[in-house]
């Protein structure tokens, strides 16, 4: 079984489908950076899979039966195109009756009698950076990821503990925002004999993995993306250019915005202004002619053409940016440059920034507004058509006119 995508992505909502029958990984082709028109060479999911069950190729993403359902592919997907069952409960707030000063997260192979009230997931390696940031933003409890020492021999562990580097990165980010160390997630080592672990195909209480909650979360995520597609903020993401029209993925936009909102919420808790260094930055040179190609290929809508009165220019939303580089690759004049991290000394603005501005005129031939770069009164499209017509008809006339040589004959 495999998932493919057409040249025209779904423009109304995110559509998740199973990557393979009887497997727990779901996929939204519209949000995949590899499959979108003009896409990148992203293969993060394939590289993260500990059993090499993911295949990413031109126009196709496949999942082999070897998949363990660990969710590590979904955890590293930068656009949110992958979902793994069993992780939907991670960000659910604790009921007041169950509030605890320390929220423990355990692997599903840990027996219930050992895990107790811990939240259990198919694999700790399936926890994403954004999920841990979300936990820090939504819960008053500290978070402990319990390491029983079983990762090294577990197929999903890939021979190493997949969580330590992630937790270190999250803690560094939270420290920069001003969150005290005691409030940041940490790895708690609790060595336990391997023989006490459960098989990988059952949960801690020896019942099949519950799926009702997952499907509820899946429908909610699809609905959120559909609502985002109709909102004024995302309506501007459809940018018409001389190369046609593309639409940014509402799912990618929503995924990035959710991450930004969590960072802003943590900054509000600490009372420390949010730095621009947590978001990518783009600059544009004087070579920009506002073709709009960059905005058209941007998968998240971070770049858009903003129009106001008689002026138009590029607007950049760092919160939505994936730093995928598509805009730079496709810019016809090479006017864009990007840094994956913004200026550490600058404060982040949730309103984004205007990169440039040009004066618009109405084309004397078609009547449409266009950015004027000279003294003419014709838009580039009409000018091109007129020049082509003159060239074609000029050649025809030249061929039909008698020459001196023909007259002599």
CSV table of C-alpha atoms in Angstrom, one decimal:
chain,number,residue,atom,x,y,z
A,1,UNK,CA,0.0,0.0,0.0
A,2,UNK,CA,1.2,3.5,-0.7
A,3,UNK,CA,0.0,7.1,-0.9
A,4,UNK,CA,0.5,9.3,-3.9
A,5,UNK,CA,-0.4,12.9,-4.7
A,6,UNK,CA,-1.6,14.6,-7.8
A,7,UNK,CA,-0.3,17.9,-9.1
A,8,UNK,CA,-3.2,19.8,-7.6
A,9,UNK,CA,-3.3,19.4,-3.7
A,10,UNK,CA,-6.6,19.3,-1.8
A,11,UNK,CA,-7.5,23.0,-1.4
A,12,UNK,CA,-10.3,22.6,1.1
A,13,UNK,CA,-9.1,20.5,4.0
A,14,UNK,CA,-6.4,18.2,5.3
A,15,UNK,CA,-7.1,14.6,4.3
A,16,UNK,CA,-5.4,11.9,6.3
A,17,UNK,CA,-5.2,8.3,5.0
A,18,UNK,CA,-3.5,5.2,6.3
A,19,UNK,CA,-0.1,4.7,4.8
A,20,UNK,CA,-0.7,1.0,4.9
A,21,UNK,CA,-3.5,-1.4,5.8
A,22,UNK,CA,-3.5,-2.5,9.5
A,23,UNK,CA,-0.8,0.0,10.3
A,24,UNK,CA,-1.0,2.9,12.8
A,25,UNK,CA,0.6,5.7,10.8
A,26,UNK,CA,-1.6,8.2,8.9
A,27,UNK,CA,-0.6,10.5,6.1
A,28,UNK,CA,-1.7,13.8,4.6
A,29,UNK,CA,-0.1,14.1,1.1
A,30,UNK,CA,-1.1,17.8,0.8
A,31,UNK,CA,1.2,18.6,3.7
A,32,UNK,CA,4.2,16.5,2.7
A,33,UNK,CA,7.1,18.7,1.6
A,34,UNK,CA,8.4,16.0,-0.7
A,35,UNK,CA,5.1,15.5,-2.6
A,36,UNK,CA,3.9,19.0,-2.9
A,37,UNK,CA,4.4,20.8,-6.3
A,38,UNK,CA,8.0,22.1,-6.5
A,39,UNK,CA,8.7,20.1,-3.3
A,40,UNK,CA,11.9,19.7,-1.3
A,41,UNK,CA,14.1,16.7,-0.9
A,42,UNK,CA,12.9,16.2,2.7
A,43,UNK,CA,13.2,12.6,3.8
A,44,UNK,CA,13.2,13.1,7.6
A,45,UNK,CA,10.6,10.4,8.2
A,46,UNK,CA,12.6,7.8,6.3
A,47,UNK,CA,15.8,8.7,8.1
A,48,UNK,CA,14.2,8.6,11.5
A,49,UNK,CA,12.6,5.2,11.1
A,50,UNK,CA,14.6,2.7,13.3
A,51,UNK,CA,13.5,-0.3,11.1
A,52,UNK,CA,13.7,1.3,7.7
A,53,UNK,CA,10.0,0.8,7.1
A,54,UNK,CA,9.4,4.2,5.4
A,55,UNK,CA,10.2,4.7,1.7
A,56,UNK,CA,10.1,8.2,0.2
A,57,UNK,CA,10.4,8.5,-3.5
A,58,UNK,CA,9.2,10.8,-6.3
A,59,UNK,CA,5.5,11.1,-5.9
A,60,UNK,CA,5.1,8.3,-3.3
A,61,UNK,CA,5.5,7.6,0.4
A,62,UNK,CA,5.2,3.9,1.4
A,63,UNK,CA,5.2,2.1,4.7
A,64,UNK,CA,6.5,-1.5,4.9
A,65,UNK,CA,5.0,-4.2,7.2
A,66,UNK,CA,8.1,-3.9,9.4
A,67,UNK,CA,6.6,-0.7,10.9
A,68,UNK,CA,6.5,-1.0,14.7
A,69,UNK,CA,4.2,2.0,15.2
A,70,UNK,CA,6.8,3.8,17.3
A,71,UNK,CA,5.8,7.2,15.8
A,72,UNK,CA,9.3,8.4,15.3
A,73,UNK,CA,8.6,9.3,11.7
A,74,UNK,CA,5.7,11.6,12.8
A,75,UNK,CA,7.8,13.1,15.5
A,76,UNK,CA,10.3,14.5,13.1
A,77,UNK,CA,8.0,15.5,10.2
A,78,UNK,CA,8.4,19.3,10.0
A,79,UNK,CA,5.0,19.9,8.4
A,80,UNK,CA,2.7,17.6,10.4
A,81,UNK,CA,1.9,15.4,7.5
A,82,UNK,CA,2.2,12.2,9.6
A,83,UNK,CA,0.2,11.1,12.6
A,84,UNK,CA,0.8,8.0,14.6
A,85,UNK,CA,-1.9,6.3,16.7
A,86,UNK,CA,-1.4,6.2,20.5
A,87,UNK,CA,0.0,9.7,21.0
A,88,UNK,CA,-3.3,11.7,21.0
A,89,UNK,CA,-3.5,11.6,24.9
A,90,UNK,CA,-0.1,13.3,25.4
A,91,UNK,CA,-1.3,16.9,25.3
A,92,UNK,CA,-4.7,16.3,27.0
A,93,UNK,CA,-4.9,18.3,30.2
A,94,UNK,CA,-5.0,16.4,33.5
A,95,UNK,CA,-8.4,16.5,35.3
A,96,UNK,CA,-8.3,18.5,38.5
A,97,UNK,CA,-8.9,15.3,40.5
A,98,UNK,CA,-5.8,13.7,38.9
A,99,UNK,CA,-3.5,16.8,39.1
A,100,UNK,CA,0.0,15.8,40.2
A,101,UNK,CA,3.2,17.8,40.7
A,102,UNK,CA,5.0,15.4,38.3
A,103,UNK,CA,3.5,14.0,35.1
A,104,UNK,CA,5.3,10.7,34.2
A,105,UNK,CA,5.4,9.4,30.6
A,106,UNK,CA,6.1,5.8,30.1
A,107,UNK,CA,6.5,3.3,27.2
A,108,UNK,CA,3.5,1.1,26.5
A,109,UNK,CA,5.6,-1.9,27.1
A,110,UNK,CA,5.7,-1.1,30.8
A,111,UNK,CA,3.2,-3.2,32.8
A,112,UNK,CA,0.4,-1.2,34.4
A,113,UNK,CA,1.4,-2.3,37.8
A,114,UNK,CA,4.7,-0.5,37.2
A,115,UNK,CA,3.5,2.5,35.3
A,116,UNK,CA,0.7,3.4,37.7
A,117,UNK,CA,-0.9,6.7,36.7
A,118,UNK,CA,1.7,7.5,34.1
A,119,UNK,CA,0.6,8.4,30.6
A,120,UNK,CA,1.8,5.6,28.3
A,121,UNK,CA,2.7,5.9,24.7
A,122,UNK,CA,3.7,3.4,22.0
A,123,UNK,CA,7.3,4.7,22.2
A,124,UNK,CA,9.0,7.7,23.9
A,125,UNK,CA,10.9,8.2,20.7
A,126,UNK,CA,7.6,9.2,19.0
A,127,UNK,CA,7.3,12.4,21.2
A,128,UNK,CA,8.0,15.5,19.1
A,129,UNK,CA,9.8,18.7,20.0
A,130,UNK,CA,6.5,20.6,19.6
A,131,UNK,CA,4.7,18.2,21.8
A,132,UNK,CA,7.1,18.7,24.7
A,133,UNK,CA,6.8,22.5,24.2
A,134,UNK,CA,3.0,22.1,24.2
A,135,UNK,CA,3.2,20.2,27.5
A,136,UNK,CA,5.3,23.0,29.0
A,137,UNK,CA,2.8,25.6,27.9
A,138,UNK,CA,-0.4,23.8,29.0
A,139,UNK,CA,0.4,21.9,32.2
A,140,UNK,CA,1.5,23.1,35.6
A,141,UNK,CA,3.1,19.8,36.3
A,142,UNK,CA,6.7,19.0,35.6
A,143,UNK,CA,7.2,16.2,33.0
A,144,UNK,CA,9.4,13.2,33.4
A,145,UNK,CA,10.1,10.8,30.6
A,146,UNK,CA,10.9,7.5,32.3
A,147,UNK,CA,13.7,5.5,30.8
A,148,UNK,CA,13.6,1.9,31.9
A,149,UNK,CA,16.7,1.0,30.0
A,150,UNK,CA,14.9,-1.1,27.4
A,151,UNK,CA,15.5,1.1,24.3
A,152,UNK,CA,18.9,-0.4,23.4
A,153,UNK,CA,17.4,-3.8,22.8
A,154,UNK,CA,14.0,-2.6,21.4
A,155,UNK,CA,13.5,-2.5,17.6
A,156,UNK,CA,11.9,0.9,18.0
A,157,UNK,CA,14.8,2.1,20.0
A,158,UNK,CA,17.2,1.5,17.1
A,159,UNK,CA,19.9,0.5,19.5
A,160,UNK,CA,19.9,3.8,21.4
A,161,UNK,CA,17.8,6.0,23.6
A,162,UNK,CA,15.9,8.2,21.2
A,163,UNK,CA,14.7,10.8,23.7
A,164,UNK,CA,17.8,12.3,25.4
A,165,UNK,CA,18.9,14.6,22.6
A,166,UNK,CA,15.3,15.8,22.1
A,167,UNK,CA,14.9,16.6,25.8
A,168,UNK,CA,18.2,18.4,25.9
A,169,UNK,CA,17.1,20.6,22.9
A,170,UNK,CA,13.7,21.3,24.5
A,171,UNK,CA,15.3,22.2,27.9
A,172,UNK,CA,17.7,24.6,26.1
A,173,UNK,CA,14.8,26.4,24.4
A,174,UNK,CA,12.8,26.7,27.5
A,175,UNK,CA,15.8,28.0,29.4
A,176,UNK,CA,16.2,30.7,26.8
A,177,UNK,CA,12.6,31.7,27.2
A,178,UNK,CA,13.1,31.9,31.0
A,179,UNK,CA,11.4,28.8,32.3
A,180,UNK,CA,13.0,27.4,35.4
A,181,UNK,CA,14.9,24.1,35.1
A,182,UNK,CA,12.5,22.4,37.5
A,183,UNK,CA,9.6,23.2,35.2
A,184,UNK,CA,11.3,21.7,32.1
A,185,UNK,CA,10.8,18.1,30.9
A,186,UNK,CA,13.6,15.7,32.0
A,187,UNK,CA,14.6,12.1,31.5
A,188,UNK,CA,14.3,10.0,34.6
A,189,UNK,CA,16.4,6.8,34.6
A,190,UNK,CA,14.7,3.9,36.3
A,191,UNK,CA,16.5,0.7,35.3
A,192,UNK,CA,14.1,-2.3,35.2
A,193,UNK,CA,14.8,-5.9,34.3
A,194,UNK,CA,14.1,-6.6,30.6
A,195,UNK,CA,12.0,-9.7,31.4
A,196,UNK,CA,9.3,-7.4,33.0
A,197,UNK,CA,8.6,-5.7,29.7
A,198,UNK,CA,5.5,-6.5,27.7
A,199,UNK,CA,5.4,-7.5,24.0
A,200,UNK,CA,5.3,-4.7,21.5
A,201,UNK,CA,1.8,-5.6,20.2
A,202,UNK,CA,-0.1,-4.9,23.4
A,203,UNK,CA,-0.6,-2.0,25.8
A,204,UNK,CA,0.3,-2.0,29.4
A,205,UNK,CA,-3.0,-3.5,30.5
A,206,UNK,CA,-2.8,-6.3,27.8
A,207,UNK,CA,-5.7,-4.8,25.7
A,208,UNK,CA,-5.6,-3.6,22.1
A,209,UNK,CA,-4.5,-0.1,21.6
A,210,UNK,CA,-7.5,2.2,22.2
A,211,UNK,CA,-8.4,4.0,18.9
A,212,UNK,CA,-11.6,5.9,19.6
A,213,UNK,CA,-9.6,8.8,21.2
A,214,UNK,CA,-7.1,8.8,18.2
A,215,UNK,CA,-9.9,9.0,15.6
A,216,UNK,CA,-11.4,11.8,17.6
A,217,UNK,CA,-8.1,13.7,17.6
A,218,UNK,CA,-7.7,12.9,13.9
A,219,UNK,CA,-11.1,14.4,13.1
A,220,UNK,CA,-10.4,17.4,15.2
A,221,UNK,CA,-7.1,18.0,13.5
A,222,UNK,CA,-8.8,17.7,10.1
A,223,UNK,CA,-11.5,20.1,11.2
A,224,UNK,CA,-9.0,22.6,12.5
A,225,UNK,CA,-7.2,22.6,9.2
A,226,UNK,CA,-10.5,23.0,7.3
A,227,UNK,CA,-11.5,26.0,9.5
A,228,UNK,CA,-8.0,27.5,9.0
A,229,UNK,CA,-8.5,27.2,5.2
A,230,UNK,CA,-11.6,29.4,5.4
A,231,UNK,CA,-10.2,32.0,7.9
A,232,UNK,CA,-9.1,35.4,6.7
A,233,UNK,CA,-5.5,34.7,7.8
A,234,UNK,CA,-5.2,31.8,5.5
A,235,UNK,CA,-7.4,33.1,2.7
A,236,UNK,CA,-4.5,35.3,1.6
A,237,UNK,CA,-2.3,32.2,1.1
A,238,UNK,CA,-3.6,31.6,-2.5
A,239,UNK,CA,-1.3,33.7,-4.6
A,240,UNK,CA,-1.8,33.9,-8.4
A,241,UNK,CA,1.3,34.3,-10.5
A,242,UNK,CA,2.3,34.0,-14.1
A,243,UNK,CA,2.9,30.3,-13.4
A,244,UNK,CA,-0.6,29.6,-12.2
A,245,UNK,CA,-1.9,29.3,-8.7
A,246,UNK,CA,-1.0,27.2,-5.7
A,247,UNK,CA,-2.5,27.0,-2.2
A,248,UNK,CA,-0.5,26.7,1.0
A,249,UNK,CA,-1.4,23.8,3.2
A,250,UNK,CA,-3.7,24.9,6.0
A,251,UNK,CA,-2.4,21.9,8.0
A,252,UNK,CA,1.2,23.1,7.8
A,253,UNK,CA,0.1,26.7,8.6
A,254,UNK,CA,-1.9,25.5,11.6
A,255,UNK,CA,1.0,23.2,12.8
A,256,UNK,CA,3.5,26.0,12.7
A,257,UNK,CA,1.1,28.6,14.3
A,258,UNK,CA,0.3,26.2,17.2
A,259,UNK,CA,4.0,25.8,17.9
A,260,UNK,CA,4.4,29.6,17.9
A,261,UNK,CA,1.4,30.1,20.2
A,262,UNK,CA,2.9,27.6,22.7
A,263,UNK,CA,6.2,29.5,22.7
A,264,UNK,CA,4.4,32.8,23.2
A,265,UNK,CA,2.4,31.3,26.1
A,266,UNK,CA,5.5,30.2,27.9
A,267,UNK,CA,7.1,33.6,27.4
A,268,UNK,CA,4.0,35.2,28.8
A,269,UNK,CA,4.3,32.9,31.9
A,270,UNK,CA,7.9,33.8,32.5
A,271,UNK,CA,7.4,37.5,31.7
A,272,UNK,CA,10.3,37.5,29.3
A,273,UNK,CA,9.8,38.9,25.7
A,274,UNK,CA,10.1,36.2,23.0
A,275,UNK,CA,13.2,36.4,21.0
A,276,UNK,CA,13.2,36.4,17.2
A,277,UNK,CA,15.9,33.7,17.2
A,278,UNK,CA,13.3,31.0,17.7
A,279,UNK,CA,11.9,31.6,14.2
A,280,UNK,CA,13.4,31.7,10.7
A,281,UNK,CA,14.2,35.0,9.0
A,282,UNK,CA,14.1,36.0,5.4
A,283,UNK,CA,15.5,39.1,3.7
A,284,UNK,CA,15.0,40.3,0.1
A,285,UNK,CA,17.3,42.3,-2.1
A,286,UNK,CA,16.7,45.0,-4.6
A,287,UNK,CA,16.6,42.4,-7.3
A,288,UNK,CA,13.1,41.4,-6.3
A,289,UNK,CA,10.5,42.1,-9.1
A,290,UNK,CA,7.6,40.8,-7.2
A,291,UNK,CA,6.9,37.9,-9.6
A,292,UNK,CA,5.1,36.2,-6.7
A,293,UNK,CA,6.6,32.8,-7.4
A,294,UNK,CA,8.1,32.6,-3.9
A,295,UNK,CA,4.7,33.1,-2.3
A,296,UNK,CA,3.1,30.6,-4.7
A,297,UNK,CA,5.5,27.8,-3.8
A,298,UNK,CA,5.6,28.5,0.0
A,299,UNK,CA,3.9,25.4,1.5
A,300,UNK,CA,2.9,27.2,4.8
A,301,UNK,CA,1.9,30.6,3.5
A,302,UNK,CA,4.7,32.3,5.4
A,303,UNK,CA,5.3,34.4,2.3
A,304,UNK,CA,2.4,36.3,0.7
A,305,UNK,CA,1.8,39.3,-1.5
A,306,UNK,CA,0.2,42.0,0.6
A,307,UNK,CA,-1.7,44.7,-1.3
A,308,UNK,CA,-2.8,48.0,0.2
A,309,UNK,CA,-4.1,50.8,-2.0
A,310,UNK,CA,-1.8,51.4,-4.9
A,311,UNK,CA,1.1,49.5,-3.3
A,312,UNK,CA,2.0,45.8,-3.1
A,313,UNK,CA,4.9,43.9,-1.6
A,314,UNK,CA,6.1,40.7,0.1
A,315,UNK,CA,5.0,40.0,3.6
A,316,UNK,CA,6.8,37.4,5.8
A,317,UNK,CA,5.3,35.5,8.7
A,318,UNK,CA,8.2,33.9,10.6
A,319,UNK,CA,5.8,31.8,12.7
A,320,UNK,CA,4.6,29.9,9.7
A,321,UNK,CA,8.0,29.5,8.0
A,322,UNK,CA,9.4,26.0,7.8
A,323,UNK,CA,12.8,27.2,6.6
A,324,UNK,CA,12.4,24.7,3.7
A,325,UNK,CA,14.1,26.9,1.2
A,326,UNK,CA,11.6,26.5,-1.6
A,327,UNK,CA,11.2,30.2,-2.0
A,328,UNK,CA,14.9,30.7,-2.5
A,329,UNK,CA,15.1,27.8,-5.0
A,330,UNK,CA,12.3,29.1,-7.2
A,331,UNK,CA,12.9,32.9,-7.0
A,332,UNK,CA,13.6,33.8,-10.7
A,333,UNK,CA,15.9,36.7,-9.8
A,334,UNK,CA,17.7,35.1,-6.8
A,335,UNK,CA,16.5,38.0,-4.6
A,336,UNK,CA,15.9,36.0,-1.4
A,337,UNK,CA,18.1,34.9,1.4
A,338,UNK,CA,17.2,33.0,4.6
A,339,UNK,CA,18.5,32.1,8.0
A,340,UNK,CA,16.9,29.3,10.0
A,341,UNK,CA,17.2,31.4,13.1
A,342,UNK,CA,16.4,35.1,13.5
A,343,UNK,CA,18.3,37.8,15.2
A,344,UNK,CA,19.0,36.8,18.8
A,345,UNK,CA,19.0,40.5,19.9
A,346,UNK,CA,15.7,41.3,18.2
A,347,UNK,CA,12.2,40.7,19.7
A,348,UNK,CA,9.7,38.5,17.9
A,349,UNK,CA,6.7,40.2,16.3
A,350,UNK,CA,3.6,38.1,15.9
A,351,UNK,CA,2.5,40.3,13.1
A,352,UNK,CA,5.4,39.4,10.8
A,353,UNK,CA,7.1,42.0,8.7
A,354,UNK,CA,6.8,43.7,5.3
A,355,UNK,CA,9.9,42.8,3.2
A,356,UNK,CA,9.4,45.4,0.4
A,357,UNK,CA,6.8,47.6,-1.3
A,358,UNK,CA,6.1,48.5,-4.9
A,359,UNK,CA,3.7,50.9,-6.7
A,360,UNK,CA,0.9,49.2,-8.6
A,361,UNK,CA,-0.6,50.4,-11.9
A,362,UNK,CA,-3.6,49.3,-14.0
A,363,UNK,CA,-2.6,47.7,-17.3
A,364,UNK,CA,-3.8,49.7,-20.3
A,365,UNK,CA,-4.5,46.5,-22.2
A,366,UNK,CA,-6.2,44.1,-19.7
A,367,UNK,CA,-7.1,46.5,-16.9
A,368,UNK,CA,-5.5,44.3,-14.2
A,369,UNK,CA,-3.3,45.8,-11.5
A,370,UNK,CA,0.4,45.0,-11.8
A,371,UNK,CA,3.7,46.2,-10.3
A,372,UNK,CA,5.4,48.7,-12.5
A,373,UNK,CA,9.1,48.6,-12.7
A,374,UNK,CA,9.6,51.1,-15.4
A,375,UNK,CA,7.8,53.8,-17.4
A,376,UNK,CA,5.5,51.6,-19.4
A,377,UNK,CA,1.7,51.2,-19.0
A,378,UNK,CA,1.4,47.5,-19.9
A,379,UNK,CA,1.7,44.5,-17.5
A,380,UNK,CA,4.4,41.9,-18.2
A,381,UNK,CA,1.9,39.3,-19.4
A,382,UNK,CA,0.3,41.6,-21.9
A,383,UNK,CA,3.7,43.0,-22.9
A,384,UNK,CA,5.0,39.4,-23.5
A,385,UNK,CA,1.9,38.6,-25.6
A,386,UNK,CA,2.3,41.7,-27.7
A,387,UNK,CA,6.0,41.2,-28.3
A,388,UNK,CA,5.3,37.6,-29.3
A,389,UNK,CA,2.6,38.6,-31.7
A,390,UNK,CA,4.8,41.3,-33.2
A,391,UNK,CA,7.6,38.8,-33.6
A,392,UNK,CA,5.4,36.2,-35.3
A,393,UNK,CA,3.5,38.6,-37.6
A,394,UNK,CA,6.7,40.4,-38.4
A,395,UNK,CA,8.3,37.2,-39.5
A,396,UNK,CA,5.3,36.3,-41.6
A,397,UNK,CA,5.2,39.6,-43.3
A,398,UNK,CA,9.0,39.5,-43.9
A,399,UNK,CA,8.6,36.1,-45.5
A,400,UNK,CA,5.8,37.2,-47.8
A,401,UNK,CA,7.4,40.4,-49.0
A,402,UNK,CA,9.2,40.1,-52.5
A,403,UNK,CA,12.9,40.4,-52.4
A,404,UNK,CA,15.3,41.8,-55.0
A,405,UNK,CA,16.5,38.3,-55.8
A,406,UNK,CA,12.9,37.0,-56.3
A,407,UNK,CA,12.1,40.0,-58.6
A,408,UNK,CA,15.1,39.2,-60.8
A,409,UNK,CA,13.9,35.6,-61.2
